[in-house]
Amino acid sequence: MIREKIRELVENSCKNLFSDKAFRIKIDITRTSQKEHGDYTANVRGLAVEEQAKIVNYIKKLPDFKGYFSDVKFENPIFINFFLSANCLQDNLKEILKQKNKFGNLKIGKNKKINVEFVSANPTGPLTLGNGRGGFCGDVLTSILNKSGFKAKREYYVNDTGEQIRKLGHSVIGDDQAVYKGEYINELKEKIKGSDPERVGKKAAKMILNSELLGKEWGIKKTIKEMGIEFDAWFSEESLYKNKEVDKVLDYLKNKGLTFEREGALWFKSTQFGDDKDRVLVKSSNEKTYIASDIAYLKNKFERNFEKLIFFWGADHHGYINRIKSAAEALGYKKEQVEIIIMQMVSIIWSGQNLRMSKREGVYKTLQELIEGLGPDVVRFFFLTRNPSSQLIFDFDLAKEKSEKNPVYYIQYAHARICSIIKKIKTSAFAKASTGKQNLKLLIHPSELELIKELIRFPEIVEDIAKNYQIQRIPQHASDLAAAFHKFYKDCRVISKDKELTRARLSLVLATKIVLKNSLDLMGISAPEEM
């Protein structure tokens, strides 16, 4: 990657020029937003201004300077700006054509095993928009981690026992402790008879999970399939009790001296690991709490040799972060091995109105309804466009637009336009262009070079997301790439009487197709050939 090449040049320059200070020098490489500041900028901290100016002069004298850059400028007080050469861009274009769908594959993960748990909604009702946000983000992050060289697995934790299941049972029975409402509850009442809330609740939860109800939008696994998600594991909370894993983890904590008894209850000394208060593991009624099974579940995951655990949780679970990290440390692992991504609330504008949603009140638009109304591609893209930590307003009216106003339509149209160009080219010309052996030195138009710059950013975007989990960067890059392609298409005639230029531009078109398709694949969005 160009960014890593710049880092290497700056680091080596610092070591050669200021060996006694190299240990305290910090370097950040970022892509610039303004052309006058170049394509990349290096922020070098720990050196005086005159010392940073020396770095620029040193780099300009290096043998491979001209192979990568047209210029390097020092901008007082802390920035070194790098301007990529046309030659560098043309060479990188060849690499894209060579690597094809492997372009953007990285090895930074070193086959490290990661468990990504997402959705994990209680099987007490249909999946909501909030569940969808975590679902799409978790699915895409897993794909990006795998492209980066990790071995990431998708997991759904099924809360099929405990208080919420009993509440579902009461709702189906229809007694004075009923909590959930809606048409699906009415259907469950017709299908399940009984007076034991736990037994009724478990049977109802199984039907909801396995999509055994007539209302197709009420089934979790059916909706998951419609979302285009394939989980590697559906893990049952109840299995932790059946296999005595909860009892075993309680014994483990007791033997480590990490529990105490008070008022007939068993407590976990979670404050010993940074939690704000100690947590009840077993109530005075002898009923085990959610934190007890959560700790057992953590232990189970680590014993399956996962080195890192990533959780996507709703905004209402923010208070659980410290207790789950404390539990990991109590089990002998590092808090850093547990990463929790909090998904903020989703609201929807439907026919100009902001809908209020509540599963308990039976007032909601299900995720299934949204997918059926817009298609999975559009729903996926819109859910991915905002940082998970920001609230998301889903504009249904915009999402159903089939015009440039709709970003996913705009991106898919770019891919369809590329396919249309390819269809016009003879097979022999296509084969030659796909090798990158054309005279790419002819690609010097500003719109051509700007398009290549967007193409070569793709591996950097993949790397950044694999490190900081900012999933919204992949749809943003796809939008930027589509915009750069549409501008190139407007400014540069691809098929012309100039055969050499036509072949060179066709190579650029093919490279754009590769990167755009790779990006759409990571997002789980289709790449149509016609629109």
Short mmCIF file of C-alpha atoms in Angstrom, two decimals:
data_model
loop_
_atom_site.label_atom_id
_atom_site.label_comp_id
_atom_site.label_asym_id
_atom_site.label_seq_id
_atom_site.Cartn_x
_atom_site.Cartn_y
_atom_site.Cartn_z
CA MET A 1 0.00 0.00 0.00
CA ILE A 2 1.14 3.54 -0.74
CA ARG A 3 0.43 4.62 2.82
CA GLU A 4 2.77 2.00 4.21
CA LYS A 5 5.45 2.94 1.69
CA ILE A 6 5.28 6.56 2.89
CA ARG A 7 5.50 5.43 6.52
CA GLU A 8 8.53 3.30 5.67
CA LEU A 9 10.26 6.23 3.92
CA VAL A 10 9.62 8.64 6.78
CA GLU A 11 10.63 6.14 9.48
CA ASN A 12 13.86 5.20 7.71
CA SER A 13 14.66 8.85 7.10
CA CYS A 14 14.21 9.62 10.78
CA LYS A 15 16.40 6.70 11.82
CA ASN A 16 19.18 7.73 9.43
CA LEU A 17 19.02 11.43 10.21
CA PHE A 18 18.17 11.41 13.91
CA SER A 19 19.11 8.02 15.29
CA ASP A 20 19.34 9.38 18.84
CA LYS A 21 15.74 10.66 18.71
CA ALA A 22 14.07 7.94 16.65
CA PHE A 23 12.61 6.23 19.72
CA ARG A 24 10.41 9.24 20.61
CA ILE A 25 9.29 10.15 17.11
CA LYS A 26 5.62 9.43 16.28
CA ILE A 27 4.32 9.37 12.72
CA ASP A 28 0.73 9.47 11.48
CA ILE A 29 -0.01 9.00 7.78
CA THR A 30 -3.38 10.20 6.51
CA ARG A 31 -5.01 10.90 3.18
CA THR A 32 -5.45 14.61 2.55
CA SER A 33 -8.80 16.20 1.78
CA GLN A 34 -7.44 19.16 -0.18
CA LYS A 35 -5.47 18.71 -3.41
CA GLU A 36 -3.12 21.61 -2.68
CA HIS A 37 -1.82 19.59 0.29
CA GLY A 38 -0.99 16.56 -1.85
CA ASP A 39 -2.43 13.06 -1.68
CA TYR A 40 -1.05 11.95 1.69
CA THR A 41 0.35 13.81 4.62
CA ALA A 42 2.77 12.67 7.30
CA ASN A 43 2.36 14.19 10.73
CA VAL A 44 5.77 13.84 12.40
CA ARG A 45 5.89 14.58 16.11
CA GLY A 46 8.96 14.72 18.28
CA LEU A 47 11.21 16.76 15.97
CA ALA A 48 11.91 20.45 15.62
CA VAL A 49 10.69 22.30 12.51
CA GLU A 50 14.14 22.50 10.94
CA GLU A 51 14.65 18.78 11.52
CA GLN A 52 11.40 17.92 9.73
CA ALA A 53 12.49 20.06 6.79
CA LYS A 54 15.61 17.91 6.56
CA ILE A 55 13.43 14.82 6.16
CA VAL A 56 11.90 16.28 3.00
CA ASN A 57 15.29 16.97 1.46
CA TYR A 58 16.48 13.49 2.42
CA ILE A 59 13.46 11.75 0.88
CA LYS A 60 13.83 13.69 -2.39
CA LYS A 61 17.32 12.23 -2.81
CA LEU A 62 16.24 8.60 -2.35
CA PRO A 63 16.46 6.34 -5.45
CA ASP A 64 12.77 5.38 -5.51
CA PHE A 65 11.47 8.91 -4.86
CA LYS A 66 10.57 9.58 -8.50
CA GLY A 67 8.98 6.17 -8.81
CA TYR A 68 6.34 7.14 -6.28
CA PHE A 69 6.08 10.91 -6.05
CA SER A 70 5.96 13.98 -8.21
CA ASP A 71 6.78 16.15 -5.19
CA VAL A 72 7.16 16.20 -1.40
CA LYS A 73 6.64 19.45 0.49
CA PHE A 74 7.11 20.47 4.10
CA GLU A 75 4.27 22.51 5.52
CA ASN A 76 5.15 24.19 8.80
CA PRO A 77 4.80 23.21 11.58
CA ILE A 78 4.24 19.45 11.47
CA PHE A 79 3.12 18.24 8.04
CA ILE A 80 5.02 16.62 5.18
CA ASN A 81 2.80 16.44 2.10
CA PHE A 82 3.29 13.76 -0.56
CA PHE A 83 2.10 14.14 -4.15
CA LEU A 84 1.77 10.84 -6.01
CA SER A 85 3.25 10.60 -9.49
CA ALA A 86 1.30 9.43 -12.53
CA ASN A 87 3.84 6.62 -12.88
CA CYS A 88 3.05 5.39 -9.36
CA LEU A 89 -0.68 5.40 -10.05
CA GLN A 90 -0.26 3.56 -13.35
CA ASP A 91 1.88 0.87 -11.70
CA ASN A 92 -0.73 0.38 -8.98
CA LEU A 93 -3.41 0.03 -11.62
CA LYS A 94 -1.51 -2.96 -13.01
CA GLU A 95 -1.53 -4.55 -9.56
CA ILE A 96 -5.31 -4.29 -9.32
CA LEU A 97 -5.72 -5.99 -12.69
CA LYS A 98 -3.28 -8.68 -11.61
CA GLN A 99 -4.85 -9.41 -8.21
CA LYS A 100 -8.51 -9.08 -9.27
CA ASN A 101 -10.86 -10.24 -6.50
CA LYS A 102 -7.87 -10.74 -4.19
CA PHE A 103 -7.11 -7.02 -4.34
CA GLY A 104 -7.46 -5.70 -0.80
CA ASN A 105 -6.60 -9.05 0.81
CA LEU A 106 -4.32 -8.44 3.80
CA LYS A 107 -2.30 -10.55 6.22
CA ILE A 108 -2.48 -8.30 9.28
CA GLY A 109 -4.78 -10.78 11.06
CA LYS A 110 -2.16 -13.55 11.05
CA ASN A 111 -4.99 -16.15 11.26
CA LYS A 112 -6.02 -14.90 14.69
CA LYS A 113 -9.39 -16.38 15.66
CA ILE A 114 -12.15 -13.86 16.40
CA ASN A 115 -15.72 -14.51 17.51
CA VAL A 116 -18.17 -11.86 16.33
CA GLU A 117 -21.53 -12.08 18.09
CA PHE A 118 -24.37 -9.96 16.77
CA VAL A 119 -28.15 -9.66 16.62
CA SER A 120 -28.67 -12.17 19.49
CA ALA A 121 -32.17 -10.77 19.99
CA ASN A 122 -34.33 -12.50 22.59
CA PRO A 123 -36.65 -14.91 20.72
CA THR A 124 -39.67 -13.10 22.13
CA GLY A 125 -40.81 -11.36 18.94
CA PRO A 126 -39.88 -10.28 15.40
CA LEU A 127 -36.52 -8.69 14.64
CA THR A 128 -36.73 -4.92 14.76
CA LEU A 129 -34.78 -2.19 12.98
CA GLY A 130 -32.34 -2.03 15.88
CA ASN A 131 -31.61 -5.74 15.47
CA GLY A 132 -31.05 -5.11 11.77
CA ARG A 133 -28.44 -2.46 12.39
CA GLY A 134 -26.33 -4.74 14.54
CA GLY A 135 -26.94 -7.60 12.13
CA PHE A 136 -25.68 -5.88 9.01
CA CYS A 137 -22.77 -4.19 10.78
CA GLY A 138 -21.67 -7.44 12.43
CA ASP A 139 -21.92 -9.35 9.18
CA VAL A 140 -19.85 -6.80 7.24
CA LEU A 141 -17.22 -6.44 9.96
CA THR A 142 -16.75 -10.22 9.96
CA SER A 143 -16.22 -10.18 6.19
CA ILE A 144 -13.68 -7.37 6.47
CA LEU A 145 -11.81 -9.14 9.28
CA ASN A 146 -11.57 -12.28 7.15
CA LYS A 147 -10.31 -10.27 4.16
CA SER A 148 -7.68 -8.81 6.49
CA GLY A 149 -6.27 -12.22 7.39
CA PHE A 150 -8.22 -13.01 10.57
CA LYS A 151 -10.31 -16.13 11.05
CA ALA A 152 -13.56 -14.55 12.16
CA LYS A 153 -16.77 -16.48 12.88
CA ARG A 154 -20.35 -15.22 13.12
CA GLU A 155 -22.35 -16.26 16.18
CA TYR A 156 -25.91 -15.73 17.42
CA TYR A 157 -26.49 -16.17 21.17
CA VAL A 158 -30.02 -17.49 21.73
CA ASN A 159 -31.44 -16.40 25.11
CA ASP A 160 -33.79 -19.38 25.31
CA THR A 161 -34.14 -19.58 29.07
CA GLY A 162 -34.72 -17.27 32.02
CA GLU A 163 -36.89 -14.30 32.85
CA GLN A 164 -37.62 -13.05 29.31
CA ILE A 165 -38.81 -16.49 28.25
CA ARG A 166 -41.15 -16.66 31.25
CA LYS A 167 -42.47 -13.20 30.36
CA LEU A 168 -43.17 -14.47 26.86
CA GLY A 169 -44.98 -17.43 28.40
CA HIS A 170 -47.16 -15.16 30.53
CA SER A 171 -47.97 -13.12 27.41
CA VAL A 172 -49.05 -16.22 25.47
CA ILE A 173 -51.11 -17.51 28.40
CA GLY A 174 -52.65 -14.05 28.69
CA ASP A 175 -52.52 -13.69 32.46
CA ASP A 176 -51.99 -10.51 34.49
CA GLN A 177 -48.18 -10.75 34.03
CA ALA A 178 -48.39 -10.51 30.23
CA VAL A 179 -45.71 -8.24 28.72
CA TYR A 180 -45.60 -8.69 24.94
CA LYS A 181 -48.36 -7.70 22.54
CA GLY A 182 -49.06 -8.02 18.83
CA GLU A 183 -50.59 -10.29 16.21
CA TYR A 184 -47.87 -12.90 16.66
CA ILE A 185 -48.87 -13.31 20.32
CA ASN A 186 -52.44 -13.96 19.22
CA GLU A 187 -51.25 -16.66 16.83
CA LEU A 188 -49.11 -18.24 19.55
CA LYS A 189 -52.14 -18.34 21.84
CA GLU A 190 -53.96 -20.43 19.24
CA LYS A 191 -51.05 -22.83 18.76
CA ILE A 192 -49.82 -23.30 22.33
CA LYS A 193 -51.98 -24.37 25.26
CA GLY A 194 -50.89 -24.63 28.86
CA SER A 195 -50.59 -22.79 32.16
CA ASP A 196 -46.86 -23.16 32.92
CA PRO A 197 -45.22 -19.84 31.80
CA GLU A 198 -41.76 -21.36 31.44
CA ARG A 199 -42.90 -24.34 29.36
CA VAL A 200 -45.19 -22.19 27.20
CA GLY A 201 -42.50 -19.53 26.85
CA LYS A 202 -39.85 -22.00 25.69
CA LYS A 203 -42.19 -23.50 23.12
CA ALA A 204 -43.20 -20.05 21.86
CA ALA A 205 -39.57 -18.89 21.69
CA LYS A 206 -38.65 -21.95 19.63
CA MET A 207 -41.46 -21.23 17.17
CA ILE A 208 -40.42 -17.57 16.85
CA LEU A 209 -36.76 -18.49 16.41
CA ASN A 210 -37.40 -21.19 13.80
CA SER A 211 -39.99 -19.14 11.86
CA GLU A 212 -42.85 -21.57 12.49
CA LEU A 213 -45.58 -18.90 12.56
CA LEU A 214 -47.89 -18.00 9.69
CA GLY A 215 -46.84 -14.36 9.75
CA LYS A 216 -43.54 -14.69 7.86
CA GLU A 217 -42.23 -11.42 9.28
CA TRP A 218 -42.42 -12.91 12.77
CA GLY A 219 -39.73 -15.54 12.36
CA ILE A 220 -36.14 -14.78 13.32
CA LYS A 221 -34.28 -17.33 11.18
CA LYS A 222 -36.31 -16.49 8.10
CA THR A 223 -35.54 -12.80 8.52
CA ILE A 224 -31.85 -13.57 9.08
CA LYS A 225 -31.85 -15.48 5.80
CA GLU A 226 -33.57 -12.56 4.05
CA MET A 227 -30.84 -10.30 5.45
CA GLY A 228 -28.26 -12.44 3.67
CA ILE A 229 -26.54 -13.51 6.90
CA GLU A 230 -25.22 -17.01 7.55
CA PHE A 231 -24.21 -17.64 11.13
CA ASP A 232 -21.47 -20.15 11.84
CA ALA A 233 -23.11 -20.94 15.18
CA TRP A 234 -26.47 -20.53 16.91
CA PHE A 235 -25.48 -20.89 20.55
CA SER A 236 -28.17 -21.82 23.10
CA GLU A 237 -28.01 -20.21 26.53
CA GLU A 238 -29.97 -23.17 27.89
CA SER A 239 -27.11 -25.48 26.84
CA LEU A 240 -24.87 -23.74 29.36
CA TYR A 241 -27.16 -24.97 32.11
CA LYS A 242 -27.71 -28.45 30.66
CA ASN A 243 -23.94 -28.95 30.34
CA LYS A 244 -23.36 -27.63 33.87
CA GLU A 245 -21.10 -24.88 32.50
CA VAL A 246 -22.76 -22.24 34.67
CA ASP A 247 -22.20 -24.34 37.81
CA LYS A 248 -18.59 -24.96 36.79
CA VAL A 249 -17.83 -21.28 36.30
CA LEU A 250 -19.42 -20.45 39.66
CA ASP A 251 -17.17 -23.07 41.31
CA TYR A 252 -14.18 -21.56 39.47
CA LEU A 253 -14.93 -18.08 40.82
CA LYS A 254 -15.51 -19.45 44.33
CA ASN A 255 -12.20 -21.32 44.30
CA LYS A 256 -10.41 -18.13 43.15
CA GLY A 257 -11.90 -16.23 46.07
CA LEU A 258 -13.83 -13.95 43.73
CA THR A 259 -17.26 -14.43 45.31
CA PHE A 260 -18.91 -13.63 48.62
CA GLU A 261 -22.29 -14.20 50.22
CA ARG A 262 -24.61 -11.46 51.44
CA GLU A 263 -28.28 -11.60 52.39
CA GLY A 264 -28.54 -15.15 51.12
CA ALA A 265 -27.22 -14.28 47.63
CA LEU A 266 -23.91 -15.13 45.94
CA TRP A 267 -22.01 -12.10 44.63
CA PHE A 268 -19.17 -11.66 42.14
CA LYS A 269 -16.35 -9.31 43.25
CA SER A 270 -16.44 -7.44 39.96
CA THR A 271 -15.25 -4.17 41.56
CA GLN A 272 -11.91 -5.92 42.02
CA PHE A 273 -11.58 -5.69 38.22
CA GLY A 274 -12.81 -2.14 37.66
CA ASP A 275 -16.60 -2.55 37.67
CA ASP A 276 -18.58 0.18 39.45
CA LYS A 277 -20.28 -2.32 41.79
CA ASP A 278 -20.30 -6.02 42.63
CA ARG A 279 -22.81 -8.22 40.81
CA VAL A 280 -25.26 -10.86 42.01
CA LEU A 281 -24.57 -14.30 40.53
CA VAL A 282 -27.21 -16.31 42.41
CA LYS A 283 -30.23 -14.69 44.03
CA SER A 284 -31.44 -15.56 47.52
CA SER A 285 -34.19 -17.57 45.78
CA ASN A 286 -31.35 -19.73 44.32
CA GLU A 287 -32.12 -18.44 40.81
CA LYS A 288 -29.02 -17.76 38.72
CA THR A 289 -28.73 -14.33 37.11
CA TYR A 290 -27.87 -13.38 33.55
CA ILE A 291 -24.33 -12.42 34.55
CA ALA A 292 -23.75 -16.01 35.74
CA SER A 293 -24.59 -17.47 32.32
CA ASP A 294 -22.76 -14.59 30.59
CA ILE A 295 -19.55 -15.49 32.42
CA ALA A 296 -20.01 -19.14 31.50
CA TYR A 297 -20.56 -18.11 27.89
CA LEU A 298 -17.36 -16.03 27.92
CA LYS A 299 -15.42 -19.00 29.25
CA ASN A 300 -16.95 -21.24 26.60
CA LYS A 301 -15.84 -18.90 23.81
CA PHE A 302 -12.29 -18.60 25.05
CA GLU A 303 -12.09 -22.37 25.46
CA ARG A 304 -13.02 -22.64 21.78
CA ASN A 305 -9.67 -20.90 21.16
CA PHE A 306 -11.03 -17.51 20.16
CA GLU A 307 -8.39 -14.91 20.93
CA LYS A 308 -10.74 -11.95 20.64
CA LEU A 309 -14.46 -11.57 21.26
CA ILE A 310 -16.49 -8.84 19.59
CA PHE A 311 -20.05 -8.10 20.67
CA PHE A 312 -22.65 -5.86 19.01
CA TRP A 313 -25.04 -4.63 21.67
CA GLY A 314 -27.96 -2.25 21.73
CA ALA A 315 -27.76 1.18 23.40
CA ASP A 316 -29.63 -0.13 26.46
CA HIS A 317 -26.74 -2.50 27.23
CA HIS A 318 -24.08 0.16 27.76
CA GLY A 319 -24.05 -0.52 31.49
CA TYR A 320 -23.03 -4.13 30.87
CA ILE A 321 -19.64 -3.26 29.37
CA ASN A 322 -17.64 -3.04 32.60
CA ARG A 323 -19.15 -6.14 34.13
CA ILE A 324 -18.44 -8.33 31.10
CA LYS A 325 -14.87 -7.03 30.79
CA SER A 326 -14.40 -7.62 34.51
CA ALA A 327 -15.63 -11.17 34.06
CA ALA A 328 -13.10 -11.78 31.29
CA GLU A 329 -10.27 -10.59 33.52
CA ALA A 330 -11.54 -12.72 36.40
CA LEU A 331 -11.35 -15.73 34.09
CA GLY A 332 -7.67 -14.99 33.43
CA TYR A 333 -7.97 -13.15 30.14
CA LYS A 334 -7.24 -9.55 29.19
CA LYS A 335 -9.97 -6.93 29.03
CA GLU A 336 -8.60 -5.94 25.63
CA GLN A 337 -9.65 -9.34 24.33
CA VAL A 338 -13.27 -8.27 24.68
CA GLU A 339 -14.53 -5.54 22.34
CA ILE A 340 -18.09 -4.27 22.71
CA ILE A 341 -19.67 -2.12 20.00
CA ILE A 342 -22.73 -0.23 21.16
CA MET A 343 -25.34 0.34 18.47
CA GLN A 344 -27.34 3.52 18.92
CA MET A 345 -31.05 3.74 18.29
CA VAL A 346 -32.71 3.56 14.87
CA SER A 347 -35.73 5.63 13.96
CA ILE A 348 -37.61 5.46 10.69
CA ILE A 349 -39.28 8.08 8.57
CA TRP A 350 -42.13 6.26 6.84
CA SER A 351 -44.36 8.31 4.50
CA GLY A 352 -43.07 11.47 6.09
CA GLN A 353 -43.76 10.39 9.68
CA ASN A 354 -41.25 9.48 12.36
CA LEU A 355 -42.47 6.17 13.77
CA ARG A 356 -42.14 5.23 17.41
CA MET A 357 -41.43 1.55 17.91
CA SER A 358 -41.91 -0.72 20.91
CA LYS A 359 -41.90 -4.53 20.86
CA ARG A 360 -43.70 -4.64 24.20
CA GLU A 361 -46.44 -2.31 23.02
CA GLY A 362 -46.77 -4.16 19.73
CA VAL A 363 -45.96 -0.98 17.77
CA TYR A 364 -43.16 -1.47 15.26
CA LYS A 365 -42.13 -1.92 11.68
CA THR A 366 -40.40 -5.25 11.48
CA LEU A 367 -37.11 -5.70 9.70
CA GLN A 368 -38.81 -8.23 7.43
CA GLU A 369 -41.33 -5.58 6.32
CA LEU A 370 -38.53 -3.17 5.54
CA ILE A 371 -36.62 -5.72 3.47
CA GLU A 372 -39.74 -6.70 1.55
CA GLY A 373 -40.52 -3.05 0.84
CA LEU A 374 -37.04 -2.02 -0.34
CA GLY A 375 -34.99 -5.13 -1.01
CA PRO A 376 -32.00 -6.33 1.06
CA ASP A 377 -29.39 -4.30 -0.86
CA VAL A 378 -30.93 -0.93 -0.07
CA VAL A 379 -31.68 -1.82 3.55
CA ARG A 380 -28.13 -3.11 4.08
CA PHE A 381 -26.51 -0.02 2.61
CA PHE A 382 -28.56 2.47 4.59
CA PHE A 383 -27.88 0.66 7.84
CA LEU A 384 -24.13 0.71 7.14
CA THR A 385 -23.79 4.41 6.34
CA ARG A 386 -23.52 5.79 9.87
CA ASN A 387 -21.03 5.17 12.66
CA PRO A 388 -22.64 2.58 14.99
CA SER A 389 -22.18 5.01 17.89
CA SER A 390 -24.39 7.60 16.14
CA GLN A 391 -28.16 7.52 15.98
CA LEU A 392 -29.53 6.46 12.61
CA ILE A 393 -32.60 7.94 10.94
CA PHE A 394 -33.73 5.58 8.19
CA ASP A 395 -35.51 7.57 5.50
CA PHE A 396 -37.77 5.07 3.77
CA ASP A 397 -38.86 7.60 1.17
CA LEU A 398 -35.25 8.28 0.11
CA ALA A 399 -34.36 4.59 0.21
CA LYS A 400 -37.05 3.70 -2.33
CA GLU A 401 -35.84 6.36 -4.80
CA LYS A 402 -34.30 4.99 -7.98
CA SER A 403 -32.19 7.99 -8.85
CA GLU A 404 -28.81 9.58 -8.09
CA LYS A 405 -30.29 10.81 -4.80
CA ASN A 406 -30.18 7.24 -3.54
CA PRO A 407 -26.51 6.35 -2.83
CA VAL A 408 -26.85 2.58 -3.28
CA TYR A 409 -28.59 3.07 -6.63
CA TYR A 410 -25.79 5.47 -7.63
CA ILE A 411 -23.11 2.87 -6.78
CA GLN A 412 -24.86 -0.06 -8.43
CA TYR A 413 -25.51 2.05 -11.52
CA ALA A 414 -21.74 2.66 -11.80
CA HIS A 415 -21.17 -1.10 -11.87
CA ALA A 416 -23.95 -1.62 -14.42
CA ARG A 417 -22.50 1.15 -16.60
CA ILE A 418 -19.10 -0.57 -16.52
CA CYS A 419 -20.69 -3.86 -17.59
CA SER A 420 -22.41 -2.03 -20.44
CA ILE A 421 -19.05 -0.68 -21.67
CA ILE A 422 -17.46 -4.13 -21.50
CA LYS A 423 -20.24 -5.65 -23.60
CA LYS A 424 -19.38 -3.27 -26.41
CA ILE A 425 -15.76 -4.43 -26.56
CA LYS A 426 -14.56 -7.36 -28.62
CA THR A 427 -13.37 -10.39 -26.67
CA SER A 428 -9.75 -10.04 -27.82
CA ALA A 429 -9.53 -6.42 -26.76
CA PHE A 430 -11.10 -7.26 -23.41
CA ALA A 431 -8.58 -10.03 -22.79
CA LYS A 432 -5.63 -7.75 -23.51
CA ALA A 433 -6.95 -4.93 -21.38
CA SER A 434 -7.53 -7.23 -18.41
CA THR A 435 -3.82 -8.09 -18.24
CA GLY A 436 -2.76 -4.49 -17.64
CA LYS A 437 -0.15 -4.80 -20.39
CA GLN A 438 -1.60 -1.89 -22.31
CA ASN A 439 0.20 1.44 -22.53
CA LEU A 440 -1.09 2.77 -19.23
CA LYS A 441 1.25 5.75 -19.54
CA LEU A 442 -1.50 7.26 -21.69
CA LEU A 443 -3.68 7.64 -18.59
CA ILE A 444 -2.77 11.20 -17.62
CA HIS A 445 -6.12 13.01 -17.66
CA PRO A 446 -6.91 14.44 -14.18
CA SER A 447 -10.15 12.41 -14.01
CA GLU A 448 -8.26 9.23 -14.86
CA LEU A 449 -5.66 9.85 -12.17
CA GLU A 450 -8.27 10.79 -9.56
CA LEU A 451 -10.13 7.56 -10.29
CA ILE A 452 -6.96 5.51 -9.78
CA LYS A 453 -6.36 7.30 -6.48
CA GLU A 454 -9.78 6.13 -5.28
CA LEU A 455 -9.06 2.59 -6.44
CA ILE A 456 -5.80 2.26 -4.52
CA ARG A 457 -7.46 3.46 -1.30
CA PHE A 458 -9.44 0.24 -1.03
CA PRO A 459 -6.83 -1.86 0.88
CA GLU A 460 -6.32 1.06 3.26
CA ILE A 461 -10.04 1.22 3.98
CA VAL A 462 -10.09 -2.52 4.66
CA GLU A 463 -7.11 -2.24 7.01
CA ASP A 464 -8.55 0.72 8.90
CA ILE A 465 -11.92 -0.96 9.49
CA ALA A 466 -10.22 -4.16 10.63
CA LYS A 467 -8.44 -2.07 13.27
CA ASN A 468 -11.03 0.48 14.38
CA TYR A 469 -14.35 -1.17 13.36
CA GLN A 470 -15.61 2.03 11.69
CA ILE A 471 -17.80 0.08 9.28
CA GLN A 472 -19.37 3.19 7.72
CA ARG A 473 -16.12 3.82 5.85
CA ILE A 474 -16.76 1.03 3.32
CA PRO A 475 -20.06 2.45 1.94
CA GLN A 476 -18.51 5.92 1.97
CA HIS A 477 -15.56 4.72 -0.10
CA ALA A 478 -17.89 2.93 -2.51
CA SER A 479 -19.80 6.20 -2.95
CA ASP A 480 -16.57 8.14 -3.55
CA LEU A 481 -15.40 5.53 -6.04
CA ALA A 482 -18.70 5.61 -7.94
CA ALA A 483 -18.55 9.41 -8.09
CA ALA A 484 -14.97 9.31 -9.42
CA PHE A 485 -15.98 6.78 -12.06
CA HIS A 486 -19.03 8.76 -13.20
CA LYS A 487 -16.82 11.87 -13.55
CA PHE A 488 -14.22 9.90 -15.52
CA TYR A 489 -16.96 8.55 -17.77
CA LYS A 490 -18.23 12.09 -18.37
CA ASP A 491 -14.78 13.59 -19.02
CA CYS A 492 -13.04 10.77 -20.90
CA ARG A 493 -14.49 8.87 -23.84
CA VAL A 494 -13.61 5.23 -23.24
CA ILE A 495 -14.17 3.85 -26.75
CA SER A 496 -12.67 6.08 -29.44
CA LYS A 497 -10.76 5.88 -32.74
CA ASP A 498 -7.52 5.94 -30.77
CA LYS A 499 -7.09 2.20 -30.21
CA GLU A 500 -4.18 2.50 -27.78
CA LEU A 501 -6.02 4.99 -25.60
CA THR A 502 -9.19 2.90 -25.79
CA ARG A 503 -7.30 -0.15 -24.52
CA ALA A 504 -5.67 1.84 -21.71
CA ARG A 505 -8.98 3.31 -20.61
CA LEU A 506 -10.65 -0.07 -20.82
CA SER A 507 -7.99 -1.34 -18.39
CA LEU A 508 -8.99 1.44 -16.02
CA VAL A 509 -12.66 0.54 -16.42
CA LEU A 510 -11.92 -3.13 -15.66
CA ALA A 511 -9.91 -2.18 -12.57
CA THR A 512 -12.81 -0.06 -11.37
CA LYS A 513 -15.15 -3.00 -11.84
CA ILE A 514 -12.84 -5.18 -9.75
CA VAL A 515 -12.64 -2.76 -6.83
CA LEU A 516 -16.30 -1.80 -6.94
CA LYS A 517 -17.32 -5.47 -6.98
CA ASN A 518 -14.93 -6.25 -4.11
CA SER A 519 -16.43 -3.41 -2.11
CA LEU A 520 -20.02 -4.47 -2.79
CA ASP A 521 -19.14 -8.08 -1.93
CA LEU A 522 -17.77 -7.01 1.45
CA MET A 523 -21.01 -5.13 2.13
CA GLY A 524 -23.06 -8.13 1.03
CA ILE A 525 -24.68 -6.05 -1.72
CA SER A 526 -25.28 -7.29 -5.26
CA ALA A 527 -23.36 -5.90 -8.23
CA PRO A 528 -25.95 -5.78 -11.06
CA GLU A 529 -24.85 -5.91 -14.69
CA GLU A 530 -27.99 -4.15 -15.89
CA MET A 531 -30.29 -1.52 -14.36
#
